[in-house]
XYZ file of C-alpha atoms in Angstrom:
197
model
C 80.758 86.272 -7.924
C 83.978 85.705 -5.900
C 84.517 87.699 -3.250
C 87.419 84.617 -1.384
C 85.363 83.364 1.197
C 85.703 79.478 1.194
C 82.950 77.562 -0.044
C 82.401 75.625 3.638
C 81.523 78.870 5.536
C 79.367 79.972 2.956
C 76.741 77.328 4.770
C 76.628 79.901 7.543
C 74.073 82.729 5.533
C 71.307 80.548 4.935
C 70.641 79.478 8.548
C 68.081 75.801 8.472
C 66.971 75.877 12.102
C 67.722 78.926 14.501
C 67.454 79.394 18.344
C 65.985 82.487 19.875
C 67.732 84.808 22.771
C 69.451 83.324 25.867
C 69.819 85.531 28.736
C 72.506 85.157 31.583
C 72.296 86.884 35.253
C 74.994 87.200 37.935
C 73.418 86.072 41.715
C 74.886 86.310 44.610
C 75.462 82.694 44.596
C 76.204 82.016 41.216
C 75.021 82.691 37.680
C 71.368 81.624 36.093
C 70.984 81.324 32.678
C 67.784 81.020 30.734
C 66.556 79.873 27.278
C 64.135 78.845 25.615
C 63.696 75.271 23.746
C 62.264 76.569 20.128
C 64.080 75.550 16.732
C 62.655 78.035 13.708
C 62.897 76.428 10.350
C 62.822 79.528 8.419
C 59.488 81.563 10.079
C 58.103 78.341 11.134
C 58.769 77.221 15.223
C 59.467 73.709 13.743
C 61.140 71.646 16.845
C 59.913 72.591 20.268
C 62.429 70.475 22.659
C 65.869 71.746 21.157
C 68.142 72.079 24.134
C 70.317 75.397 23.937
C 72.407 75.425 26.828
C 75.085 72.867 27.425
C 77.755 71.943 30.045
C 81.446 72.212 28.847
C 83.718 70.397 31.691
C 83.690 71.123 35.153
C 83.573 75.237 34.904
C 81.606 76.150 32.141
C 78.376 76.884 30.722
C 77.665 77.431 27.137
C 74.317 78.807 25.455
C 73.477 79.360 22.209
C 70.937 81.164 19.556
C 71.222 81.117 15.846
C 71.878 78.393 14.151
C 71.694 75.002 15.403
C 74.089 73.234 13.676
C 76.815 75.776 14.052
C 75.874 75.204 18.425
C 76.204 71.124 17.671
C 79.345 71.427 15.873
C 80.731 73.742 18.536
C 79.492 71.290 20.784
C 81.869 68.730 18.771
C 84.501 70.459 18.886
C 84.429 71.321 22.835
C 83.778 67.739 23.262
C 87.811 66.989 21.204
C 89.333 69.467 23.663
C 88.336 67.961 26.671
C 88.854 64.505 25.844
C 92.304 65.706 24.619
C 93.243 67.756 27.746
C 92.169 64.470 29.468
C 94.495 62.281 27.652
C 97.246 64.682 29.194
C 96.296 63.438 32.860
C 97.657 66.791 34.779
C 95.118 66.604 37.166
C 93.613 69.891 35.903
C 90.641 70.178 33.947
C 89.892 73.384 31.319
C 87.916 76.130 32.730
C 87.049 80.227 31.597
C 90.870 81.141 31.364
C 91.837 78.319 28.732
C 89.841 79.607 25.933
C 92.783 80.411 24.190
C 96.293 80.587 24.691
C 96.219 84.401 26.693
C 92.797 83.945 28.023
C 89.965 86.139 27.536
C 88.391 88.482 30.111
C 84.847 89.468 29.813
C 83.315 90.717 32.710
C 79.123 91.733 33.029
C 76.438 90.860 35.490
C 73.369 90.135 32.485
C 73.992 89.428 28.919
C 71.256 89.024 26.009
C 71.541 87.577 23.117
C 69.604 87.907 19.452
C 66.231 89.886 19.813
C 67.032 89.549 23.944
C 69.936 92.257 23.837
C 66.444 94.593 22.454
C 63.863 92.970 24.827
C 65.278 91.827 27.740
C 68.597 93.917 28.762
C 66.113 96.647 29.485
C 64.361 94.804 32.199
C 67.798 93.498 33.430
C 68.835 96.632 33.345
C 66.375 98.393 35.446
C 65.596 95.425 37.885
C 69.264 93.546 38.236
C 70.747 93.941 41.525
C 73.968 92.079 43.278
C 72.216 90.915 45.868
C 69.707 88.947 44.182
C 68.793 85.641 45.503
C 67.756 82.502 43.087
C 64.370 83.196 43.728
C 64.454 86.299 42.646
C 67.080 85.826 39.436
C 64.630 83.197 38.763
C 61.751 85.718 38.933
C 63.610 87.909 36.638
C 64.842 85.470 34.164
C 60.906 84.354 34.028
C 59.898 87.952 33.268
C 62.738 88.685 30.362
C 61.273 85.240 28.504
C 57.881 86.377 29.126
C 58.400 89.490 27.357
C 60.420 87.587 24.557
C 57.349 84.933 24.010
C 55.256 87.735 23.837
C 56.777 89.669 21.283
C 59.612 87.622 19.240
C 57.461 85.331 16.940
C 60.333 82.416 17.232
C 60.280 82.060 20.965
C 58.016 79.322 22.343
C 56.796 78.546 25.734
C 59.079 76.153 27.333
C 62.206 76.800 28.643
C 65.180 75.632 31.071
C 66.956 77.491 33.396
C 70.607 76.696 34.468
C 72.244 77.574 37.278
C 75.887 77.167 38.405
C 77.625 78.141 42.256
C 80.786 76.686 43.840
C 78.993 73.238 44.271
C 78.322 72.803 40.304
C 75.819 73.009 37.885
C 71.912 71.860 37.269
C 69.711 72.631 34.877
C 65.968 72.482 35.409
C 63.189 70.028 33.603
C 61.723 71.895 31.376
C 58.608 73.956 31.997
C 56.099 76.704 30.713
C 55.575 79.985 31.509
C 52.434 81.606 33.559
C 51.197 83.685 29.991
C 47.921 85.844 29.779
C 47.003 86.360 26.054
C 43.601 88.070 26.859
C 44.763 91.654 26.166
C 42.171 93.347 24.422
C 44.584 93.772 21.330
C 44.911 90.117 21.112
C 41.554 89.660 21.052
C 40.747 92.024 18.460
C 43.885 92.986 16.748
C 41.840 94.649 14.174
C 40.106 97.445 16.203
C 41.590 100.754 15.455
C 44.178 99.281 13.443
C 45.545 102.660 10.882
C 42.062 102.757 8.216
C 40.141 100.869 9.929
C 38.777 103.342 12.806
């Protein structure tokens, strides 16, 4: 069936390997972004050191979930841009405002994305505040991607954490999260389960 999509973005419904959520908090210093470093093939957590979050330029911070390829190419494509406004040797370099010719204005202190925008906004929601040192956006970034590893099958336990202020950007090594998987339901997910009681 036809329905006049070209045939190269067709590639885009059947997704090889996917990212999970990456959440993104405003500090009083800066902004910290987390993710995690798991690459699903299909249901399967198949690569467990895919990097998610990239630096674009001087300015800018880009993270991704979905599909992998579609963040590379991206990536690519980024990469042509800068090397091109190089070439031009202004003495400017691309930031937020040049992502297209008018700019584009998007303004929030957290962002989810994928299951994240379900699981994690809440907690932003009810615990963000503008005053938040990096501990503590840290701290809160750590708790959001607990509760994802906990409940979003794809996530896995290792992620970075990014963070960007007026000096520039670092991202961290990456590391695992303090779990507990001792709940009684764990243990015994079985007991009291519907017919079974």
């Amino acid at each position: 069936m036809d329905i006049g999509i070209p045939e190269d973005w067709v590639h885009a419904w059947y997704p090889y390997v996917t990212g999970t959520s990456v959440t993104r908090i405003k500090y009083k210093d800066g902004i910290l972004m987390a993710a995690d470093m798991g690459g699903s093939y299909g249901s399967t957590i198949h690569y467990k050191s895919v990097e998610r979050m990239k630096q674009v330029g001087k300015h800018s911070l880009i993270g991704a979930s979905g599909e992998i390829s579609d963040f590379q190419e991206i990536l690519l494509y980024l990469d042509e841009l800068i090397l091109h406004d190089n070439m031009w040797d202004d003495g400017n370099s691309l930031g937020a405002k040049e992502v297209n010719m008018i700019g584009v204005h998007f303004e929030e202190n957290h962002v989810a994305t994928g299951f994240g925008n379900h699981l994690a906004r809440p907690i932003l929601c009810e615990e963000w505040r503008e005053d938040l040192s990096f501990e503590e956006g840290v701290k809160l970034l750590e708790k959001c991607m607990r509760n994802l590893l906990y409940r979003d099958r794809s996530a896995v336990n290792k992620i970075q954490i990014e963070k960007i202020t007026d000096e520039g950007l670092t991202i961290s090594e990456p590391y695992s999260l303090k779990t507990f998987w001792n709940f009684g339901a764990f243990q015994n997910p079985t007991v009291c389960a519907e017919g079974s009681c």
